[in-house]
mmCIF file of C-alpha atoms and ligand atoms in Angstrom:
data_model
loop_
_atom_site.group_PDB
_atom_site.id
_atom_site.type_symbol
_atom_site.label_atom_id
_atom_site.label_comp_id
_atom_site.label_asym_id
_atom_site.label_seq_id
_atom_site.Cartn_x
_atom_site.Cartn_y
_atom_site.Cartn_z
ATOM 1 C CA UNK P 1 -18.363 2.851 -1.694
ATOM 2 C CA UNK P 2 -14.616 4.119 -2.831
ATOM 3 C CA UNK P 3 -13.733 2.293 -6.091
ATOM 4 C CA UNK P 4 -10.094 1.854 -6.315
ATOM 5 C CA UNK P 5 -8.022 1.933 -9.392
ATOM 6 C CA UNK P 6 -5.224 0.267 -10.079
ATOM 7 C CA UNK P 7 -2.922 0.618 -12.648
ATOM 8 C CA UNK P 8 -0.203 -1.864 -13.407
ATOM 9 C CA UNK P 9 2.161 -0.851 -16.431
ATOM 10 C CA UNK P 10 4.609 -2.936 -17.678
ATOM 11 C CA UNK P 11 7.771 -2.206 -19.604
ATOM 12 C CA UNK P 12 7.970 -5.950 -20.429
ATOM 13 C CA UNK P 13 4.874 -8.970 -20.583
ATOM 14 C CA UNK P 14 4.266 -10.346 -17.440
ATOM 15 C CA UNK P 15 4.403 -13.974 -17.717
ATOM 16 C CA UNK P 16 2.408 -16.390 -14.898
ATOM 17 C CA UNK P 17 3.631 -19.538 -15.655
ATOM 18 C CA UNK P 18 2.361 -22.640 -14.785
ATOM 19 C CA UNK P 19 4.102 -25.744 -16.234
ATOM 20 C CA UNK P 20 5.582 -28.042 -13.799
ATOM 21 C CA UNK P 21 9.166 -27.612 -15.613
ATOM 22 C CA UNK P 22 8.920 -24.206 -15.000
ATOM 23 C CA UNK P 23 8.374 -24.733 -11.329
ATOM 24 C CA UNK P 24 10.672 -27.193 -11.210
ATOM 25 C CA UNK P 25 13.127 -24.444 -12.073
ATOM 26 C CA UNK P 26 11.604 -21.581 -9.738
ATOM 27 C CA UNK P 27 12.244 -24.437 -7.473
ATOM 28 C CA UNK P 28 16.157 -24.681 -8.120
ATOM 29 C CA UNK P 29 16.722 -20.773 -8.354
ATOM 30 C CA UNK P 30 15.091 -21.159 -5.054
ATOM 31 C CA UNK P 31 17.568 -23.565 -3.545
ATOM 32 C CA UNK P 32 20.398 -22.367 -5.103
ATOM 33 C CA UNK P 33 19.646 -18.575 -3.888
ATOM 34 C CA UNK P 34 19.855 -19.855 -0.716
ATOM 35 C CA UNK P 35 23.025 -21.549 -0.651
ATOM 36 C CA UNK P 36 23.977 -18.176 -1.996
ATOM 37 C CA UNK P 37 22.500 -16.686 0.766
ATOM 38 C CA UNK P 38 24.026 -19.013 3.257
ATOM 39 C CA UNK P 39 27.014 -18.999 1.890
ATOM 40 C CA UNK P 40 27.319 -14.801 2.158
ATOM 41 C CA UNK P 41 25.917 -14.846 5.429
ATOM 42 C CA UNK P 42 28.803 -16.640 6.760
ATOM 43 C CA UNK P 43 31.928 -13.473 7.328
ATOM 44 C CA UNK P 44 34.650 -16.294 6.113
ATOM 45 C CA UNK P 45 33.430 -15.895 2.678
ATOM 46 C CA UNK P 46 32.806 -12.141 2.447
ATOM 47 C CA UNK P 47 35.955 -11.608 3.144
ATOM 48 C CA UNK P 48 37.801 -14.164 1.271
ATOM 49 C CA UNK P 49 35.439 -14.264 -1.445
ATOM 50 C CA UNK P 50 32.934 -11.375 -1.783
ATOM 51 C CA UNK P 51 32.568 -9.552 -4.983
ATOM 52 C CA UNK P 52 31.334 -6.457 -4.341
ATOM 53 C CA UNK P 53 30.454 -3.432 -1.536
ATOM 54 C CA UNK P 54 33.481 -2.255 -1.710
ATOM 55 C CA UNK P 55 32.985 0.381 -4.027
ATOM 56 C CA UNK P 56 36.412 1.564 -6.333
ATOM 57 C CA UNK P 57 37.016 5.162 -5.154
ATOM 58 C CA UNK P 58 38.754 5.740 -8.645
ATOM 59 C CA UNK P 59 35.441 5.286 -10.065
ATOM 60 C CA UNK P 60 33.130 7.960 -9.813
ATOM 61 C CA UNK P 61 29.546 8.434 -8.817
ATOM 62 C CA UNK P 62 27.333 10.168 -11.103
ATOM 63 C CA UNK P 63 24.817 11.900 -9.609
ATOM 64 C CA UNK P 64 21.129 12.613 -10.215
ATOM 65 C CA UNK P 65 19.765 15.769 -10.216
ATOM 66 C CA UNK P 66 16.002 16.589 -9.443
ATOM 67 C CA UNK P 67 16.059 19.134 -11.574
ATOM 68 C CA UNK P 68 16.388 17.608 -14.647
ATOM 69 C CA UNK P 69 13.726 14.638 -15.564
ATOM 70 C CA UNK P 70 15.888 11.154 -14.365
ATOM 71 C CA UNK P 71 13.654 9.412 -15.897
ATOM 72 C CA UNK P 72 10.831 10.036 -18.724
ATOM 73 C CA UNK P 73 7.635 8.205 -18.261
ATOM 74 C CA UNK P 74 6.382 6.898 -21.573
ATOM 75 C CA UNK P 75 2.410 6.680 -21.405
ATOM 76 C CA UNK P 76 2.166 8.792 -19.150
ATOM 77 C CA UNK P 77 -1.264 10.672 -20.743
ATOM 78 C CA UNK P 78 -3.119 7.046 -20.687
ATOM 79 C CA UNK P 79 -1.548 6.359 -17.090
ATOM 80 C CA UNK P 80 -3.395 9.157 -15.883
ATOM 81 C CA UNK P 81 -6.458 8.652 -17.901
ATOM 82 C CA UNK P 82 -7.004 5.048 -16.226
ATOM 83 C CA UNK P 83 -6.159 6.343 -12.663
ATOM 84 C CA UNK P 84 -8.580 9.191 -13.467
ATOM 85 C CA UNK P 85 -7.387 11.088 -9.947
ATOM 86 C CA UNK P 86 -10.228 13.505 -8.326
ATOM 87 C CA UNK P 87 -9.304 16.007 -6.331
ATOM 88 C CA UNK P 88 -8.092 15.230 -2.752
ATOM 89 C CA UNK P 89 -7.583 11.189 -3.276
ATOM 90 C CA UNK P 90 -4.713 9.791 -1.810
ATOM 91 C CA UNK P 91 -2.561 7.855 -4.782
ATOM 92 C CA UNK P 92 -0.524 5.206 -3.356
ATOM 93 C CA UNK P 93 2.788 5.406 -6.661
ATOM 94 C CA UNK P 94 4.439 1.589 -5.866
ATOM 95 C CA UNK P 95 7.750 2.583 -8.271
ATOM 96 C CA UNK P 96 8.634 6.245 -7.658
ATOM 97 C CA UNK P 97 11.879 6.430 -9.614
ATOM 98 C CA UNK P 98 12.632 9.793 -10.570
ATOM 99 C CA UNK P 99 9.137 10.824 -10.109
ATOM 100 C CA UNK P 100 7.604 11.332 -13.815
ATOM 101 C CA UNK P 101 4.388 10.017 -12.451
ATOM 102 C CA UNK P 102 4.422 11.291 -9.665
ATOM 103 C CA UNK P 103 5.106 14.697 -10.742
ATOM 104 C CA UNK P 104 2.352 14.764 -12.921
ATOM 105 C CA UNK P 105 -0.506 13.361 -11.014
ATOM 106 C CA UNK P 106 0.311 16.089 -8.168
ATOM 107 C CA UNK P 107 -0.887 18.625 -11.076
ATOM 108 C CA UNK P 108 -3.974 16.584 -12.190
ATOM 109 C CA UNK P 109 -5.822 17.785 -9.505
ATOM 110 C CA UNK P 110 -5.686 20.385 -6.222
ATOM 111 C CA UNK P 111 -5.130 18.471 -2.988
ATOM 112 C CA UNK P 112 -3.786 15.107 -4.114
ATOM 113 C CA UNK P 113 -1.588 13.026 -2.121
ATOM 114 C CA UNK P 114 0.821 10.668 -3.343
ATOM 115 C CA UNK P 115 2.483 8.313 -1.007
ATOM 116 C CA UNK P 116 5.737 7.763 -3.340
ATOM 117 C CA UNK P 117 7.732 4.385 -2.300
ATOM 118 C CA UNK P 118 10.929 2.509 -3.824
ATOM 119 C CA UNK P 119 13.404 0.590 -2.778
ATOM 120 C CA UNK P 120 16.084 2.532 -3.949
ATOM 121 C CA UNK P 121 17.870 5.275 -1.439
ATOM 122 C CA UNK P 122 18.409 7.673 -5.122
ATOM 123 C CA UNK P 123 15.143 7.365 -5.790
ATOM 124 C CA UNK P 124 14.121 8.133 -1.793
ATOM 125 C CA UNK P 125 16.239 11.342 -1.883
ATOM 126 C CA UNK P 126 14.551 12.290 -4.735
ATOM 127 C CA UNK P 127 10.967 11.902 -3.567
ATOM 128 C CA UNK P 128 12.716 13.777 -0.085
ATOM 129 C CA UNK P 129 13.243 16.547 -2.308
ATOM 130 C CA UNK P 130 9.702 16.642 -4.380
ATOM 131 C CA UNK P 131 8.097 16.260 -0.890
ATOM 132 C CA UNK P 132 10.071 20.037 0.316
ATOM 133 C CA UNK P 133 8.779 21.317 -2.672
ATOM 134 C CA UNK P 134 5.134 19.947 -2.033
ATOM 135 C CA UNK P 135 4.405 20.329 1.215
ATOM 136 C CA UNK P 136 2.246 17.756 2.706
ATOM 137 C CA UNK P 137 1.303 16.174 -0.276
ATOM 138 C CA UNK P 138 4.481 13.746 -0.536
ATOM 139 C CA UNK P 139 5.005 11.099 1.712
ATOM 140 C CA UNK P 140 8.332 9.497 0.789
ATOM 141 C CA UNK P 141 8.363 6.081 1.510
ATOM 142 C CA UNK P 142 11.949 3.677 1.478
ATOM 143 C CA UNK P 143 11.328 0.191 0.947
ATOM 144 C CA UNK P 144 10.262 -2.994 -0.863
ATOM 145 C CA UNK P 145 6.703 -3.856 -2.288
ATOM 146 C CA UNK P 146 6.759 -6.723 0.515
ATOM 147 C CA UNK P 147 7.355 -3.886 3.144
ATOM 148 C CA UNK P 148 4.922 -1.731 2.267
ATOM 149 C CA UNK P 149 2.286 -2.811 4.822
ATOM 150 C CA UNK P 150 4.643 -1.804 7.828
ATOM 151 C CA UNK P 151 5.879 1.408 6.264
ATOM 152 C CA UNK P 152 1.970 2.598 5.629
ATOM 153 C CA UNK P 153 1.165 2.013 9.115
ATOM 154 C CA UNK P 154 4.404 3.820 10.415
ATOM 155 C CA UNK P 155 2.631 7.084 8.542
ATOM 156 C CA UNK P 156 -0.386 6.196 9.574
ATOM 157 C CA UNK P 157 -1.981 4.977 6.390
ATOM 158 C CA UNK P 158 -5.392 3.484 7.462
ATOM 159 C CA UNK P 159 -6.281 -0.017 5.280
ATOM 160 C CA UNK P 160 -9.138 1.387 2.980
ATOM 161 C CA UNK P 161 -7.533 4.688 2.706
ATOM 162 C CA UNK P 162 -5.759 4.344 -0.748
ATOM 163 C CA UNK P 163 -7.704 6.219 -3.856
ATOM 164 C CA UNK P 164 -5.593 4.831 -6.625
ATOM 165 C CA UNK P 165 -2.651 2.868 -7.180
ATOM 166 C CA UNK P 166 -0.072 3.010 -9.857
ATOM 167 C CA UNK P 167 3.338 0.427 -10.363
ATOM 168 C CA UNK P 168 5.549 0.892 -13.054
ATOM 169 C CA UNK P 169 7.329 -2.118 -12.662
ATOM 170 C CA UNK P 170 11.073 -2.591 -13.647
ATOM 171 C CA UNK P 171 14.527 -0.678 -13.454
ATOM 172 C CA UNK P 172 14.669 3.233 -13.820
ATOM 173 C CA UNK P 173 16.710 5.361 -16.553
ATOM 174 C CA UNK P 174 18.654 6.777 -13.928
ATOM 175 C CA UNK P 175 19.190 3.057 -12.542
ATOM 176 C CA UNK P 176 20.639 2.236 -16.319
ATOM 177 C CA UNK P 177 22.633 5.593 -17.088
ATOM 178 C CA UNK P 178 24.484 5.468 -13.793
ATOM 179 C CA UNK P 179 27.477 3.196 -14.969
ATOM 180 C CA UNK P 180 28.429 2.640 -11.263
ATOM 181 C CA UNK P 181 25.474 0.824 -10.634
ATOM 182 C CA UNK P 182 26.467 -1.792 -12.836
ATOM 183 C CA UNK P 183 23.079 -1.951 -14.679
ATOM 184 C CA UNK P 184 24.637 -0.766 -18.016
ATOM 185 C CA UNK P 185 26.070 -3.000 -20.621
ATOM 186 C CA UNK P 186 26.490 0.587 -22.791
ATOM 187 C CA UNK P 187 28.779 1.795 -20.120
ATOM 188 C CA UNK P 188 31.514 -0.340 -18.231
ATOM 189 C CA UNK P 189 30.722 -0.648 -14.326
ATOM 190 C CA UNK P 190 30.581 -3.015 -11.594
ATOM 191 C CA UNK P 191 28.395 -5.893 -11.653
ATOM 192 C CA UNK P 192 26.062 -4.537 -8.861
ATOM 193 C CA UNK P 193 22.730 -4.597 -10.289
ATOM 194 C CA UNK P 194 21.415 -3.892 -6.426
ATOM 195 C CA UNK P 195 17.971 -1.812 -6.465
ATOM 196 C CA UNK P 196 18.937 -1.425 -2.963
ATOM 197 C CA UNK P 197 22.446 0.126 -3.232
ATOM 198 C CA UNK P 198 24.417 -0.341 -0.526
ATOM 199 C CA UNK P 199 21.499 -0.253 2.060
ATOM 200 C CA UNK P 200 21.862 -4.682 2.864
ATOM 201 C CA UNK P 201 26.016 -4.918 2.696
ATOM 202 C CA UNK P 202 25.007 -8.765 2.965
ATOM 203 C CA UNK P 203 22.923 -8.595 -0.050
ATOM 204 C CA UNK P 204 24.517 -10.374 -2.785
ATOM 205 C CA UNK P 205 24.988 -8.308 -5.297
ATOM 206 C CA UNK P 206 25.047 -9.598 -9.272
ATOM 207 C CA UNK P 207 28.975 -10.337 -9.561
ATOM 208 C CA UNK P 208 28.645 -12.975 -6.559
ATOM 209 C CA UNK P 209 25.475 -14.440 -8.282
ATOM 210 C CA UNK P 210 27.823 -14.705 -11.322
ATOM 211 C CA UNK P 211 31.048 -16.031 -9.416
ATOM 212 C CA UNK P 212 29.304 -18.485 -7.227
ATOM 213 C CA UNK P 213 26.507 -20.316 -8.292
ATOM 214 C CA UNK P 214 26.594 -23.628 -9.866
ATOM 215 C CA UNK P 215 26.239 -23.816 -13.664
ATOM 216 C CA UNK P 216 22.602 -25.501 -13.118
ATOM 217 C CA UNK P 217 21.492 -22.635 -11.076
ATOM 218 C CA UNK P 218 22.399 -19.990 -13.556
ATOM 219 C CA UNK P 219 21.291 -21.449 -16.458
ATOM 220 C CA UNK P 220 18.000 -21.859 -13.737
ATOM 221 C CA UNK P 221 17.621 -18.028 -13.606
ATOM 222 C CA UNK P 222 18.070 -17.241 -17.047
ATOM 223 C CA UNK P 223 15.338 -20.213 -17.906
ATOM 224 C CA UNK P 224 13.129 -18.375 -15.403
ATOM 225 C CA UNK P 225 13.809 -15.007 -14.888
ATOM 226 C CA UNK P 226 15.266 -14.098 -18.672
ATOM 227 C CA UNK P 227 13.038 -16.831 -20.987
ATOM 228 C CA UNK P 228 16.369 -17.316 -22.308
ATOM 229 C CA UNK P 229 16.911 -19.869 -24.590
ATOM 230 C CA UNK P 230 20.790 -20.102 -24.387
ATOM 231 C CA UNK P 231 20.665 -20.838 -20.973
ATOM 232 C CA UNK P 232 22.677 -23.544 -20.599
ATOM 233 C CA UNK P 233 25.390 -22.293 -23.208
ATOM 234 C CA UNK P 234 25.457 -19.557 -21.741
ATOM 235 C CA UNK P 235 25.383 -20.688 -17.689
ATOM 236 C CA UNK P 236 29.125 -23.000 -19.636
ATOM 237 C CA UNK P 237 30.503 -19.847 -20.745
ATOM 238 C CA UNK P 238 30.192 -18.010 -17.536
ATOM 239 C CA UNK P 239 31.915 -20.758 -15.703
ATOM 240 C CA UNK P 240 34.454 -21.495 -18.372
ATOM 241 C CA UNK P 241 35.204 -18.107 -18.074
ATOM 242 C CA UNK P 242 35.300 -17.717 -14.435
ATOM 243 C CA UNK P 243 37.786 -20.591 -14.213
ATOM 244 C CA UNK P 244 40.401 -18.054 -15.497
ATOM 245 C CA UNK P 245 39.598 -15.107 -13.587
ATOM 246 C CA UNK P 246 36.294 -13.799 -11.314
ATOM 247 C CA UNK P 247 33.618 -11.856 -13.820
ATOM 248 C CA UNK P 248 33.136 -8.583 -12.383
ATOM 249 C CA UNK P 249 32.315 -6.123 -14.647
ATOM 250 C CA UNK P 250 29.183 -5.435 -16.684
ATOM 251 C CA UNK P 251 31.182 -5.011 -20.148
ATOM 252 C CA UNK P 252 33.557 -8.193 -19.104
ATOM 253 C CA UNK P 253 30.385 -10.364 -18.661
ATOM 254 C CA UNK P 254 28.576 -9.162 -21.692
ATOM 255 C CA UNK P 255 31.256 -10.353 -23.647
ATOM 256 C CA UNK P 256 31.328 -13.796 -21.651
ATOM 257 C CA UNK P 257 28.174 -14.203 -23.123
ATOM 258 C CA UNK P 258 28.255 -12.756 -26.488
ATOM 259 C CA UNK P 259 31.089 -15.387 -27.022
ATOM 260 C CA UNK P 260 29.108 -18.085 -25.863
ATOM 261 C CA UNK P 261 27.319 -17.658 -29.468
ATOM 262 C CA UNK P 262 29.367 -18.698 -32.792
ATOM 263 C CA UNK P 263 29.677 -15.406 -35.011
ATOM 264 C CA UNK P 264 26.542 -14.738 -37.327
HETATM 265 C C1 LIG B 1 10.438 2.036 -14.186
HETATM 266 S S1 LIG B 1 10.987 2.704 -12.681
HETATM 267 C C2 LIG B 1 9.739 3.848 -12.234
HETATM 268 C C3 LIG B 1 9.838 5.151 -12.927
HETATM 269 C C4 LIG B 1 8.808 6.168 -12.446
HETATM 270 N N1 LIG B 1 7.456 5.776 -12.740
HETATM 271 C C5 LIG B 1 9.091 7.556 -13.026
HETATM 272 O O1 LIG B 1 8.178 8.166 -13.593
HETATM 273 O O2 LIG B 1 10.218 8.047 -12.904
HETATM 274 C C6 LIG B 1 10.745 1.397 -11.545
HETATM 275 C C7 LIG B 1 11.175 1.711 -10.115
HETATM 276 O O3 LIG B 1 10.687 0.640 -9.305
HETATM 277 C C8 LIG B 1 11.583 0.436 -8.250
HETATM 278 N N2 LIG B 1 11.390 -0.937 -7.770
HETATM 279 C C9 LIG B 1 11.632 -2.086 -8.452
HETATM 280 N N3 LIG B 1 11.345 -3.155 -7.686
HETATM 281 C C10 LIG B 1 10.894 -2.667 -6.501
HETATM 282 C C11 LIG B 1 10.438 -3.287 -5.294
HETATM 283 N N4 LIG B 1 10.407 -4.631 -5.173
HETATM 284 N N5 LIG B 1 10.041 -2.497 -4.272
HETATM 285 C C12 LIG B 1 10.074 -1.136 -4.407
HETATM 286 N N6 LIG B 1 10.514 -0.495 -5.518
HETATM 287 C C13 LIG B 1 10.915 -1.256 -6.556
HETATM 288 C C14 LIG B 1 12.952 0.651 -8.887
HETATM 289 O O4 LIG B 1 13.915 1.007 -7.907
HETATM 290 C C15 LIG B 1 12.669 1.780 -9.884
HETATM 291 O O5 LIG B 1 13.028 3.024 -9.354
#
């Protein structure tokens, strides 16, 4: 039969925990995301409370070109050495970005198709673009890894039909370098942090996980999803700091936090 490769590449360790304290905290992220959720959902408190979708039309969108690389794939040679692509697979690319791997498994071999998802819209135009240039052998694909089922079958992507997959987990340069994205703690933006953009207004974005959740919750998802061992210090500082006025910019929360430690 077909023998399928998979390649997962990590730009950080992978941790599966499995200590009950460290579900106990999955399980309070949990509940607190959803009083986020619930919270958002209801239109009295986007209005009145909201923290971001509204982007600043003083602050300007910089754009990505797919001309020059957005993003550089490090590892790229042993990447393609463990897919090991043959001509005319299909390779299913799970984090498309700005296309470094992509890019360079369409030139391994003649025929190749790579079906090239994300979640994020830049990242979508971009792949729209590579698939003009590549006729055919680009199927640009918007959506989440727990979407990816239903978009397969809307291009007719048979189970069983997938040569080689590749995910390149985590955020993209161009995801960083675009201040406005509110990634960046190098350059000032709003706190956004949505891989999305603005495709789910009722998303919340990372200023109303900031300005709204209890202290426990925070310091819950930086115990869980950061392995940070400030948490609670700085989950206080965040709220002590809120008190005075909402947090919502990337530069203004970094230094929420930086003063949450004494000076070295
Ligand atoms: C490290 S970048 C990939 C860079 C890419 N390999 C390149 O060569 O340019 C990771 C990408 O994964 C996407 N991503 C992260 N989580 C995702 C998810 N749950 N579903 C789909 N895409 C996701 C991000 O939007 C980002 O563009």
């Amino acid at each position: 039969g077909r023998s399928l490769s998979v390649v997962f590449y990590y730009y950080g360790v992978m941790v599966f925990h499995s200590s009950p304290a460290i579900w106990k905290t999955h399980v309070a992220v949990w509940r607190a995301w959803r009083t986020l959720m619930t919270s958002l959902q209801s239109s009295a408190f986007r209005t009145s409370s909201g923290f971001c979708g509204s982007s600043d039309p003083s602050e300007e969108a910089s754009s990505v070109s797919a001309d020059k690389a957005p993003h550089t794939p490090v590892m790229l040679k042993e990447v393609l050495h463990y897919l090991d692509i043959q001509p005319a697979q299909v390779v299913l690319d799970m984090t498309f970005g700005g296309g470094g791997h992509t890019r360079a498994i369409l030139k391994t071999a003649p025929e190749v198709t790579v079906l090239a998802l994300d979640r994020d819209p830049t990242a979508f135009s971009l792949a729209q673009h590579l698939a003009k240039e590549h006729s055919g052998r680009v199927k640009p694909l918007l959506g989440r890894f727990s979407e990816l089922e239903t978009l397969l079958s809307n291009v007719n992507i048979k189970p069983g039909s997938i040569d080689a997959i590749l995910l390149d987990a985590g955020c993209s340069s161009m995801q960083m370098d675009q201040a406005e994205r509110g990634f960046s703690l190098s350059k000032d933006g709003p706190l956004d942090m949505r891989m999305d953009g603005e495709r789910y207004p009722d998303m919340p974005c990372a200023a109303d996980v900031v300005n709204t959740l209890d202290q426990q919750a925070l310091a819950s998802i930086l115990t869980a999803y950061g392995e940070e061992r400030h948490a609670r210090k700085i989950a206080s500082a965040i709220v002590e700091a809120r008190r005075v006025s909402p947090i919502t910019r990337t530069q203004q929360l970094a230094a929420v936090v930086a003063g949450a430690f004494p000076a070295f």
